[in-house]
Short mmCIF file of C-alpha atoms in Angstrom, two decimals:
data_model
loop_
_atom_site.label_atom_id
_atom_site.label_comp_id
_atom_site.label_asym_id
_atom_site.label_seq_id
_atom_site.Cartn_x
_atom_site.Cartn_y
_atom_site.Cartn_z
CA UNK A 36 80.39 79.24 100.63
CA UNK A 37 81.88 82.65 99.58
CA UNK A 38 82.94 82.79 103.42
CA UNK A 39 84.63 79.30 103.43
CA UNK A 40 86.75 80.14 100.12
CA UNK A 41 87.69 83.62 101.95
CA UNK A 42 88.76 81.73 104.46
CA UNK A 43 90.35 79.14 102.38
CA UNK A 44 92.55 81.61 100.49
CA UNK A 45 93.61 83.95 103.18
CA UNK A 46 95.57 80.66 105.14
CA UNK A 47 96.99 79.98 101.58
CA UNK A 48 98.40 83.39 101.29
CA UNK A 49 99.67 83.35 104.84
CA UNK A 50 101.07 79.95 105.14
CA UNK A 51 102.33 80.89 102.14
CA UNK A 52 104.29 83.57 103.24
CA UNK A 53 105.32 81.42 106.43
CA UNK A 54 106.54 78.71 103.77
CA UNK A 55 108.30 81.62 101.75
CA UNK A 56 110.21 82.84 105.20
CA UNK A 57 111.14 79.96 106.85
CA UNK A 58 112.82 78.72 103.53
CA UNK A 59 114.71 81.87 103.56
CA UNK A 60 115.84 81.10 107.07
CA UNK A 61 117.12 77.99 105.47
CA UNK A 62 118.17 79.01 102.89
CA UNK A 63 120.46 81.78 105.07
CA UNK A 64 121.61 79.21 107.56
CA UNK A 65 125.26 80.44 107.36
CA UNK A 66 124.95 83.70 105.86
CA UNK A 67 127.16 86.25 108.30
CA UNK A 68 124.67 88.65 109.31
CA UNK A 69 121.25 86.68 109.13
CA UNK A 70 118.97 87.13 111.67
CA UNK A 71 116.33 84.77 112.01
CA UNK A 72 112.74 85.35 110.64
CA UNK A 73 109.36 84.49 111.46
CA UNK A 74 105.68 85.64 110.12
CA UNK A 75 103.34 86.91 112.36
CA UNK A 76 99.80 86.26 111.57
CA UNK A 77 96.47 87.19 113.64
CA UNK A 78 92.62 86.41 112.98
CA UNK A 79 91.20 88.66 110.26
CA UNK A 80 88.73 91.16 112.32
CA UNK A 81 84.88 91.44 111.28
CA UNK A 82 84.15 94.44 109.10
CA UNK A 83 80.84 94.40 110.41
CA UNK A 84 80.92 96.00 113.55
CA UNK A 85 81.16 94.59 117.03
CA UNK A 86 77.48 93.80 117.13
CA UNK A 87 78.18 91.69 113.67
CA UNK A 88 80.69 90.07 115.77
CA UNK A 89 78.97 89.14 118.58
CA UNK A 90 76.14 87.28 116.62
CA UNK A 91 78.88 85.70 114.09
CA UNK A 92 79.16 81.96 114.09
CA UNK A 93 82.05 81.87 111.19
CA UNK A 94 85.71 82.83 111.23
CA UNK A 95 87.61 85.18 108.88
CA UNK A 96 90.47 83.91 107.83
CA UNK A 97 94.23 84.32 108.98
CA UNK A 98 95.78 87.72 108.02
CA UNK A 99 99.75 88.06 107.90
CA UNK A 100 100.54 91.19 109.97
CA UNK A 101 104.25 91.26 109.01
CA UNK A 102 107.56 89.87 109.02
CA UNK A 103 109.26 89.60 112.95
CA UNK A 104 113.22 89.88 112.57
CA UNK A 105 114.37 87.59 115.92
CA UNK A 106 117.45 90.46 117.50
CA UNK A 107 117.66 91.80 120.70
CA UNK A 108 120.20 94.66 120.63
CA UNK A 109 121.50 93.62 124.10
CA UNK A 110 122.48 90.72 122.91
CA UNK A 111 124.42 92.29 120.02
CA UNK A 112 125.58 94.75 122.17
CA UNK A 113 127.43 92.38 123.83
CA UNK A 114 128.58 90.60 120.76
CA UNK A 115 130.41 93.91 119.46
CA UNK A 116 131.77 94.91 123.09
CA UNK A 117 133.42 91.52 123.45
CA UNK A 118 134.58 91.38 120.26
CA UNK A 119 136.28 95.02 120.70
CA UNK A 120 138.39 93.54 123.80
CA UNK A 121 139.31 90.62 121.63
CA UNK A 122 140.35 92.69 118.54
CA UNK A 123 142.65 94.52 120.27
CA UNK A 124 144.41 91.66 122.00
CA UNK A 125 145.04 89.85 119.01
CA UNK A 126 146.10 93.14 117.28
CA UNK A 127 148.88 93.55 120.54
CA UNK A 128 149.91 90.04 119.70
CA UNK A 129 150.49 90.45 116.25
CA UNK A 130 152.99 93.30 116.91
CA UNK A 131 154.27 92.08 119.55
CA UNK A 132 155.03 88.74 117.80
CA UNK A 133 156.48 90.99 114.89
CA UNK A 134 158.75 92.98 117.32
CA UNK A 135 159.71 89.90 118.99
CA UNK A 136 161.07 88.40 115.41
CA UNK A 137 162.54 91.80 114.97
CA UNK A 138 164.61 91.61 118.12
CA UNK A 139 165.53 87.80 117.94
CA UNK A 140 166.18 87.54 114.10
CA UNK A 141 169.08 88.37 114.21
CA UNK A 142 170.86 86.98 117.09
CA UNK A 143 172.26 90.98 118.93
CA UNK A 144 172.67 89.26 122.02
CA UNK A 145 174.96 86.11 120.68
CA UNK A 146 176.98 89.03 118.33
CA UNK A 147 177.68 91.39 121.67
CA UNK A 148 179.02 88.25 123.36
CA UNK A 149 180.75 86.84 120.53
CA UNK A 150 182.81 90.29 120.32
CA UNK A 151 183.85 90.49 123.84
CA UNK A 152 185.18 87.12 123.38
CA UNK A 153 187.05 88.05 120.67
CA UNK A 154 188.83 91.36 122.96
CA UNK A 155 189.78 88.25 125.10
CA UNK A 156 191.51 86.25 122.09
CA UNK A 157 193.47 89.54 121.37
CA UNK A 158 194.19 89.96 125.34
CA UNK A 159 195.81 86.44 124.94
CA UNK A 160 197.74 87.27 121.81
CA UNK A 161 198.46 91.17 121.92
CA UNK A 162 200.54 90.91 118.09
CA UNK A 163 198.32 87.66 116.79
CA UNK A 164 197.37 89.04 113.03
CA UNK A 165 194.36 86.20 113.40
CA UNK A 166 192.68 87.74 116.58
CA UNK A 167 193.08 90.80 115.94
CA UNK A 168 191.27 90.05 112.58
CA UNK A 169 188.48 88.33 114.61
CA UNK A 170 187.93 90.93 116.69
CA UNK A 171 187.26 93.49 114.04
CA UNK A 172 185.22 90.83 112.09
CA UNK A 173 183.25 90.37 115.31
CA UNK A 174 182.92 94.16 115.39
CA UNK A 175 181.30 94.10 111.79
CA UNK A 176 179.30 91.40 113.08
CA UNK A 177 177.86 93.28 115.97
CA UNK A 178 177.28 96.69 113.79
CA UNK A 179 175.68 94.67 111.05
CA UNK A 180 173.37 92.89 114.01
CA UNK A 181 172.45 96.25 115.50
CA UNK A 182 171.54 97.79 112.21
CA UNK A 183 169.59 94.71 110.63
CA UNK A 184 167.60 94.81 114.11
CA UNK A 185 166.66 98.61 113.54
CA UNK A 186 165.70 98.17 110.18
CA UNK A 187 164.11 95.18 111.44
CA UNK A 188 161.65 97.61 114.05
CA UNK A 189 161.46 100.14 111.13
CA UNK A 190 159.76 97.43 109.03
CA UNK A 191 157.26 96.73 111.57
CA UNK A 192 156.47 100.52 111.79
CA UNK A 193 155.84 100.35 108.02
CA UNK A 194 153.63 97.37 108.17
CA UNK A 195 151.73 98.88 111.16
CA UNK A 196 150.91 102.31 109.46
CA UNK A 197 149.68 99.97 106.11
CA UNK A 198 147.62 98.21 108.54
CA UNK A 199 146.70 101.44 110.42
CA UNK A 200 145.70 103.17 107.32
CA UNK A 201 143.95 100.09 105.81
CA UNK A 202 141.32 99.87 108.91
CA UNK A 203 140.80 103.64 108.93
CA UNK A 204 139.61 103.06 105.18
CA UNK A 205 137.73 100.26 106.25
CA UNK A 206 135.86 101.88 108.97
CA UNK A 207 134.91 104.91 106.64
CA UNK A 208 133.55 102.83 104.12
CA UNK A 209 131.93 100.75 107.27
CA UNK A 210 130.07 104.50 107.97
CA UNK A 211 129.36 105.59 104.53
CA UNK A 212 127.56 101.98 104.22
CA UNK A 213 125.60 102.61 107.91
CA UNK A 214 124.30 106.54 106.12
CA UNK A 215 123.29 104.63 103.25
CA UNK A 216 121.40 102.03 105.55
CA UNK A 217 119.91 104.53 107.91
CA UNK A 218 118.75 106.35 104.80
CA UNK A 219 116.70 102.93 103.67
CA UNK A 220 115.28 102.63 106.84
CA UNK A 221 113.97 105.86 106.85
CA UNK A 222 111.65 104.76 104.18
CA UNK A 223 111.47 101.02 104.46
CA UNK A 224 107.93 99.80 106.08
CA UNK A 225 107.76 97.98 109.93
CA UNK A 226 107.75 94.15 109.28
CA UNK A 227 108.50 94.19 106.10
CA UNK A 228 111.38 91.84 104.27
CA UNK A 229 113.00 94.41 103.39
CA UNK A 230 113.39 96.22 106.63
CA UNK A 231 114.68 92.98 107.59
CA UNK A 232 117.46 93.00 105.24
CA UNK A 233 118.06 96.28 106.01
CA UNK A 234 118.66 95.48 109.77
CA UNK A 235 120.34 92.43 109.11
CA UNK A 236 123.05 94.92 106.96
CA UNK A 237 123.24 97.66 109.85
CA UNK A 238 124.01 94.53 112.33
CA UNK A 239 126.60 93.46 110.43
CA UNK A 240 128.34 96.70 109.44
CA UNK A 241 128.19 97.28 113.29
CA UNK A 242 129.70 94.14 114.30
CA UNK A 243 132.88 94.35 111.93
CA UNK A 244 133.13 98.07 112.99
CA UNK A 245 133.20 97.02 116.55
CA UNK A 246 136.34 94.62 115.34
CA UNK A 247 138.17 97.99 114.15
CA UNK A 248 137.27 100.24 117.36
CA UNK A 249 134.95 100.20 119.99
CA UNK A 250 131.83 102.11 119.33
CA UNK A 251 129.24 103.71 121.10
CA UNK A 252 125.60 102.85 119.40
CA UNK A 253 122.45 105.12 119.91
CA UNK A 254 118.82 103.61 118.86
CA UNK A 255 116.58 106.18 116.38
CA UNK A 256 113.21 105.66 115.13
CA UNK A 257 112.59 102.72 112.57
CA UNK A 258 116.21 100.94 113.55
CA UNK A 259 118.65 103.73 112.31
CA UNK A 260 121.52 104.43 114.56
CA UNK A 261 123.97 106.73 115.58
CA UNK A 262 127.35 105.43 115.65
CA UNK A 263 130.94 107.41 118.12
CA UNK A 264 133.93 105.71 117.72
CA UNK A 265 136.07 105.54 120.62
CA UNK A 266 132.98 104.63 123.15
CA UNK A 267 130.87 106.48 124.18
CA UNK A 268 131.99 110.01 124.75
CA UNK A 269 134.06 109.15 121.12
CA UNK A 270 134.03 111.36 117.42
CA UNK A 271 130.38 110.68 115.46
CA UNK A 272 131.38 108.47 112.81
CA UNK A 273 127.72 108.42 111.86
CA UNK A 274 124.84 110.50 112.45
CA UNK A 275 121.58 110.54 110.79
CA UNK A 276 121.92 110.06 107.03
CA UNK A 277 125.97 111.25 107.16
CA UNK A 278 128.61 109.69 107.56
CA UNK A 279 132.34 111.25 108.78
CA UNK A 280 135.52 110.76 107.62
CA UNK A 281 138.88 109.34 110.09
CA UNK A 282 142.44 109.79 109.28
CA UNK A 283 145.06 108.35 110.72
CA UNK A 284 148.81 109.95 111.26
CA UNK A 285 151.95 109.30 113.41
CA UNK A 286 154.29 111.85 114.51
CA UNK A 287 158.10 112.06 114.70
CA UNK A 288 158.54 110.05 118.26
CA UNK A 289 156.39 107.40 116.96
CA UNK A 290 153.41 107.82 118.42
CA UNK A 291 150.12 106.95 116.10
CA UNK A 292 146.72 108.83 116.46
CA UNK A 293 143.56 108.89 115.15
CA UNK A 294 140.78 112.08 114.22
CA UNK A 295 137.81 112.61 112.91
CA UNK A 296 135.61 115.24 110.64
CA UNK A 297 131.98 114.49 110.85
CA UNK A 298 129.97 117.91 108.90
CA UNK A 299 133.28 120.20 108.73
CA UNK A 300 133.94 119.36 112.56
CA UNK A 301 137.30 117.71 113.65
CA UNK A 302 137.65 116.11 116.74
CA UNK A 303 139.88 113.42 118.21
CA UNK A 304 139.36 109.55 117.99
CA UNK A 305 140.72 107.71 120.91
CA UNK A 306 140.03 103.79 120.99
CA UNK A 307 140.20 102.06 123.84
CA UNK A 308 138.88 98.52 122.13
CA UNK A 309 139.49 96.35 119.04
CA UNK A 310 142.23 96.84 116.10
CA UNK A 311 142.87 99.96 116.12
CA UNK A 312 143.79 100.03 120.06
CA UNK A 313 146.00 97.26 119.46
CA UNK A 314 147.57 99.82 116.55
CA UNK A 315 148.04 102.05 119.35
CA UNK A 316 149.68 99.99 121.71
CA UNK A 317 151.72 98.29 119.35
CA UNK A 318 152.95 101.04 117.65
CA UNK A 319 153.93 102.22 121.06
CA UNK A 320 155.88 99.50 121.79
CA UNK A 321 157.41 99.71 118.22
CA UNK A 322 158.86 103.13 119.70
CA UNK A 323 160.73 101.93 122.74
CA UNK A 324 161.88 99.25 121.34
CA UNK A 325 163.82 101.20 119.25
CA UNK A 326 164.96 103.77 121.77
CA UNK A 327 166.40 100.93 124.34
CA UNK A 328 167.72 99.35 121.09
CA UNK A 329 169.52 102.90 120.64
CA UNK A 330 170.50 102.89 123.93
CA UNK A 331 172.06 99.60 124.14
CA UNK A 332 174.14 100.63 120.94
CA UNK A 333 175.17 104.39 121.91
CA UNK A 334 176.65 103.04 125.10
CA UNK A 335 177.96 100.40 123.85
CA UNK A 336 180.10 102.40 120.89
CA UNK A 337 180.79 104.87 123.38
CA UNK A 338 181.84 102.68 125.78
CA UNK A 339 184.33 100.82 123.36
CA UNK A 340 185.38 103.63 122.05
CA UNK A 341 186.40 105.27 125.08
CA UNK A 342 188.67 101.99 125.92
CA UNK A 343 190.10 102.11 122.34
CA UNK A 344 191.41 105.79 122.80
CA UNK A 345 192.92 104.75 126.17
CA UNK A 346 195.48 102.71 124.28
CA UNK A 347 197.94 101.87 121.65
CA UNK A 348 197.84 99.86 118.83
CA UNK A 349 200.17 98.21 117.50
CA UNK A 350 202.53 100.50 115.70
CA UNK A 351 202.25 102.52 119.42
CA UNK A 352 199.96 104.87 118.28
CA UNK A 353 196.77 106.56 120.48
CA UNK A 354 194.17 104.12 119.53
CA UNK A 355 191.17 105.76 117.06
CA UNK A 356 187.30 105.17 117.47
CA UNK A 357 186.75 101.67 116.52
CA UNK A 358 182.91 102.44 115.95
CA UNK A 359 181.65 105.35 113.66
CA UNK A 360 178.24 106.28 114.80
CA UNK A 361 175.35 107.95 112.47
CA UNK A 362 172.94 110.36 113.53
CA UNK A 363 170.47 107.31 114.31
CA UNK A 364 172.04 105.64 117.64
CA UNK A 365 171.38 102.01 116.62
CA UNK A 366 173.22 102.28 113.25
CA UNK A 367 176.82 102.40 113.54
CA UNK A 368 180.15 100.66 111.20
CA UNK A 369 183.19 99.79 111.56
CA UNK A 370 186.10 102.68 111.48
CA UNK A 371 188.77 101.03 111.58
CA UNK A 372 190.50 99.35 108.81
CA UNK A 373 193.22 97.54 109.94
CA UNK A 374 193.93 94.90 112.39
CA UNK A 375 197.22 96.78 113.47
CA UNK A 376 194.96 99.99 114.88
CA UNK A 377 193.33 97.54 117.80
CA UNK A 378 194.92 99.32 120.89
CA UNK A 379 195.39 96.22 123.14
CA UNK A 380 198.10 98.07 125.22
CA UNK A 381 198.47 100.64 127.50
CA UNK A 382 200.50 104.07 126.61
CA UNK A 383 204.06 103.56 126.68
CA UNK A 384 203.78 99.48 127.25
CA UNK A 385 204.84 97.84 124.48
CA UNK A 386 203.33 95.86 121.89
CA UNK A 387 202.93 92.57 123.48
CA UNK A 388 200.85 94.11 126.82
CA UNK A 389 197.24 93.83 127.24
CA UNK A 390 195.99 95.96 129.66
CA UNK A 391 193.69 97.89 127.32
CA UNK A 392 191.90 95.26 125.60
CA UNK A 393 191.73 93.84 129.26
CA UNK A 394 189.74 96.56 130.04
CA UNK A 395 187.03 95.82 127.81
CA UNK A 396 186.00 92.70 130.14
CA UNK A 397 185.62 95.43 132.92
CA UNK A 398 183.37 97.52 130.10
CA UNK A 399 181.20 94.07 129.44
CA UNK A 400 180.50 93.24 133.11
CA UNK A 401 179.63 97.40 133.91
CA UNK A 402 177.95 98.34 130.64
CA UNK A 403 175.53 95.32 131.00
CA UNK A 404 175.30 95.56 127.03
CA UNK A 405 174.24 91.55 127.03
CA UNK A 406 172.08 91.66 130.36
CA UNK A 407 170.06 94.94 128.39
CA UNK A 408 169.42 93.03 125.01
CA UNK A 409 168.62 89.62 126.74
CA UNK A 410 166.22 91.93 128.89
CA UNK A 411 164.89 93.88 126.19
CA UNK A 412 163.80 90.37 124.28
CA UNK A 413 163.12 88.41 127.55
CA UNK A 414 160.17 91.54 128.95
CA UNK A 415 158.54 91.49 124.79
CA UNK A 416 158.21 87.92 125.32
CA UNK A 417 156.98 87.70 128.51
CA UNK A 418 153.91 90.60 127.47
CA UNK A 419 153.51 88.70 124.13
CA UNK A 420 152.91 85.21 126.31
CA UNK A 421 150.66 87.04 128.74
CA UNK A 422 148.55 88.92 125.70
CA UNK A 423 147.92 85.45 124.75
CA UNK A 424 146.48 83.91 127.54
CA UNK A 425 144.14 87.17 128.12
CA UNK A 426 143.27 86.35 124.41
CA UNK A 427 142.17 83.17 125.33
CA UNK A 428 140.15 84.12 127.91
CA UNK A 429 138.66 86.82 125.87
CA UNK A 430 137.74 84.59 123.20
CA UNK A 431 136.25 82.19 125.33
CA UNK A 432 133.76 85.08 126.46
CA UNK A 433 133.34 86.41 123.07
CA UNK A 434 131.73 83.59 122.00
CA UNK A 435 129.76 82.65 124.88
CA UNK A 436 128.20 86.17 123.75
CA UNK A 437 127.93 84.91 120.25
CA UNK A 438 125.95 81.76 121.28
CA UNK A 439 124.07 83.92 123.28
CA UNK A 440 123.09 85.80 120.45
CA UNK A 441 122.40 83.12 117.73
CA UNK A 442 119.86 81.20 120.45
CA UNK A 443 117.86 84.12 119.74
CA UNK A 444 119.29 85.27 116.26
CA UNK A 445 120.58 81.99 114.77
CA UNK A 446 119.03 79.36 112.36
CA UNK A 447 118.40 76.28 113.68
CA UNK A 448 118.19 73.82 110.74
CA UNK A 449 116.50 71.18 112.48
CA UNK A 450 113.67 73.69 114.31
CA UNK A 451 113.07 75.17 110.28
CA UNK A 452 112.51 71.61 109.18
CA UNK A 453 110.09 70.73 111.86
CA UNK A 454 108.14 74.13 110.54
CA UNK A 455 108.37 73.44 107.29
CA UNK A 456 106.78 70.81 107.67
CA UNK A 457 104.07 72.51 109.80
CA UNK A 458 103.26 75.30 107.43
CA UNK A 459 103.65 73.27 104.63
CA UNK A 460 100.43 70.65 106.16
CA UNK A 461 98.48 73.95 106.84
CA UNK A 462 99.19 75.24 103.09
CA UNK A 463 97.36 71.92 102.12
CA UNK A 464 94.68 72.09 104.35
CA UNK A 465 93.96 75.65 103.41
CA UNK A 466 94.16 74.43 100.02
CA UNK A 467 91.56 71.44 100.86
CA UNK A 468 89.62 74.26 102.85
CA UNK A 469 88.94 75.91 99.07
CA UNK A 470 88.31 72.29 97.29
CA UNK A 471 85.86 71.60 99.94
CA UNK A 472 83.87 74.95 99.50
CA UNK A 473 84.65 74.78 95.77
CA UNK A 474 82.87 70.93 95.91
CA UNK A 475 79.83 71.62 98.26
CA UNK A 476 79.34 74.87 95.94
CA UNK A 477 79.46 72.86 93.05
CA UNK A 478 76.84 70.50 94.66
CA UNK A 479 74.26 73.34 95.45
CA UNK A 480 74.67 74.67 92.16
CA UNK A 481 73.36 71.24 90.65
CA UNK A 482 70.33 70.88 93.05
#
C-alpha cells in the first residue's frame, strides 16, 4: 500500500505543478514578453538496481523534471531583424513627414511667385505708390516665408537630437537591464520558473533593443548573451555581466553619430537598422534641406539685388540692395524702406520707364527660384510616399515573423483550457489513487 500512496502523491505533486504552469500561461496570455510554458515529467526510476527493476511488477510514480520555456532563438532572431528594418522606415517617415510640413507650412513657393507678380504690377505702373507698396510687402512676405521655413528645419533638428538622445538613454538602460539579467542567469537553475522569467526578460529587452538599432546576439552558457550594436561587426553594448555606455553627438554640418565605451574602450556605433538609422538618415536629410533652402534664397537675394542696382528709383537715384542678407543664407529682410527706392527704370530713363523691373521676369524664368522650391518639396514627397509603401511591405513581413514566433512562443487560450482540463482530471485521479490505497489500507488494518 505504501507503494500505491507513493505513487498516489508523486502525480499530485506533478499534476500539480502542470496545473500551477499552465494557469500561469493563462494567466500571461497577453503579457509582452511571455513565452509559453510547459512541465516536463518522466517515470520515477527504481532505486533498487536494474536487477530490482527487471523483477518489478509496480510503477513509481511520475517525477517533474523541470519547467520547458517553448523559444527557439531563430525564430526570435527573426522577430528582432525584421523589426530593425521596420524601425528605421517608420523613423525615415517621421522626419521626412516633419521636413515635408517644414517645407510646405508655409507656402515659399506661392510667396516667390506672388513677388514676381508684384515686379510686374510695378512694370505696369512705374510711379503707382500702391504697387510699388505691394511689391515691397511681397518682398517681406517672401523673407518672412524663407526664414519661418529655416526655423521651421531647425525645429526638426531639435526634435530629432531629443529623440536621438532619448533612444541612446533607452538603449543603455536596455544594456544595464541585459548585465543585470545575464548576472541572474548565471545563478538561476535549468528548468526552473525562474530561469524562465529570466529568459522571458532577456527576450524582451532584446526585442525593444532591436527597435532602437540592429544588434548582433551571441549565445553563452545558461541563456546569457552578448549583445554589438550596429550588427554584427558593431560596439559591445553588453558583454558578460557589463554593460557599455552610447552617446550620441552631431557636428557643425549636421551630421549625427553614434559611439560607444564598453570597459574604458571607445569605439564607433554605426546602425544600419531600426530607430536610430532612421535618426541617421533623417537627420541627413534635415541637412540638405537646409542647404538647397539656402541656396534657393542666396541666389535669389543676389539675383534681385543685382537687378535693383542696375536701376533707378524713383527720385533717379542708383537703386540700393532691396534684400539684406545675414550670415545664415536662408534668413534675409527687407532693406529698403520706402516705396520710392524700387528702381523700376533704367539709368538716365525717366521715371515712368520700366526696363529694370522688366528685367526681373528675365531673373524669374533663369534663376528657376519657383521650379527649385517646387522641386525641393515635390523629391521629399515623393521619398516620404515611397518610405511608406516599403513600410508596408516591411510590416507585413515583420509580423509574419511574429506569428511565426508566437505558434511556438504564444498562448493559445483555447489549447490551455483543453489542458487544464487534462491535468486537472489527472490531479483527481491521483488524488483517488491515495483514497483508494488509503481505503484498502484501512480494510487490512481491520482484518
Amino acid at each position: 500500500m505504501s507503494d500505491l500512496l507513493a505513487i498516489g502523491a508523486s502525480g499530485l505533486r506533478a499534476y500539480q505543478s502542470a496545473l500551477t504552469t499552465v494557469s500561469d500561461n493563462i494567466a500571461n496570455a497577453s503579457t509582452p514578453g511571455y513565452a509559453r510554458r510547459r512541465v516536463e515529467l518522466s517515470e520515477n526510476a527504481s532505486t533498487n538496481g536494474a536487477l530490482a527493476q527487471e523483477r518489478s511488477t509496480v510503477g513509481n510514480g511520475v517525477a517533474v523534471i523541470g519547467v520547458q520555456r517553448l523559444s527557439e532563438d531563430l525564430r526570435n532572431s527573426a522577430v528582432r531583424s525584421t523589426g530593425a528594418d521596420l524601425a528605421k522606415t517608420q523613423a525615415g517617415i517621421t522626419w521626412l513627414s516633419r521636413i515635408q510640413d517644414a517645407l510646405t507650412g508655409n507656402q515659399l513657393g506661392s510667396r516667390i511667385s506672388e513677388f514676381f507678380n508684384a515686379a510686374k504690377g510695378v512694370a505696369a505702373d512705374p510711379t503707382s505708390s500702391p504697387a510699388r507698396t505691394s511689391y515691397l510687402e511681397a518682398g517681406t512676405s517672401i523673407a518672412t516665408a524663407f526664414q519661418t521655413t529655416a526655423r521651421s528645419l531647425d525645429q526638426v533638428s531639435v526634435d530629432l537630437d531629443a529623440t536621438a538622445q532619448s533612444a541612446i538613454d533607452q538603449v543603455n538602460r536596455i544594456g544595464v537591464t541585459l548585465a543585470k539579467v545575464n548576472e541572474g542567469l548565471g545563478r538561476a537553475q535549468p528548468g526552473t520558473t525562474s530561469q524562465a522569467q529570466l529568459l522571458d526578460q532577456r527576450d524582451k529587452a532584446l526585442e525593444e533593443l532591436s527597435a532602437i538599432s540592429d544588434i548582433a546576439v551571441t549565445y553563452n552558457d545558461g541563456g546569457r548573451v552578448d549583445v554589438a550594436l550596429g550588427g554584427v561587426n558593431g560596439a559591445k553594448l553588453v558583454s558578460g555581466v557589463t554593460a557599455g555606455t552610447a552617446s550620441y553627438v552631431r557636428n557643425a554640418s549636421g551630421t549625427v553619430s553614434f559611439a560607444m565605451l564598453l570597459a574604458g574602450q571607445p569605439s564607433a556605433v554605426t546602425p544600419s537598422g531600426g530607430a536610430l538609422a532612421g535618426i541617421v538618415e533623417g537627420a541627413q536629410r534635415i541637412a540638405d534641406a537646409r542647404t538647397k533652402l539656402g541656396d534657393i534664397a542666396s541666389g535669389f537675394v543676389a539675383g534681385v539685388n543685382q537687378v535693383q542696382a542696375q536701376g533707378e528709383d524713383l527720385d533717379g537715384n542708383p537703386g540700393q540692395p532691396m534684400f539684406a542678407q545675414t550670415s545664415d543664407p536662408a534668413v534675409f529682410s527687407l532693406a529698403l524702406t520706402s516705396w520710392r527706392g524700387v528702381a523700376a527704370a533704367g539709368p538716365g530713363k525717366g521715371a515712368r520707364d520700366n526696363s529694370n523691373i522688366a528685367a526681373l521676369q528675365t531673373l524669374r524664368a533663369s534663376g528657376g527660384f519657383e521650379a527649385d522650391s517646387t522641386s525641393l518639396v515635390s523629391d521629399n514627397a515623393a521619398t516620404l510616399s515611397g518610405r511608406q509603401q516599403v513600410a508596408d511591405a516591411q510590416g507585413a513581413i515583420h509580423d509574419g515573423a511574429v506569428n511565426a514566433r508566437d505558434a511556438v512562443s504564444g498562448v493559445n487560450l483555447d489549447t490551455e483550457g483543453v489542458e487544464l482540463l487534462r491535468f486537472q482530471q489527472a490531479y483527481q485521479a491521483s488524488a483517488r489513487v491515495i483514497q483508494v490505497a488509503r481505503e484498502t489500507l484501512q480494510s487490512l488494518l481491520s482484518v
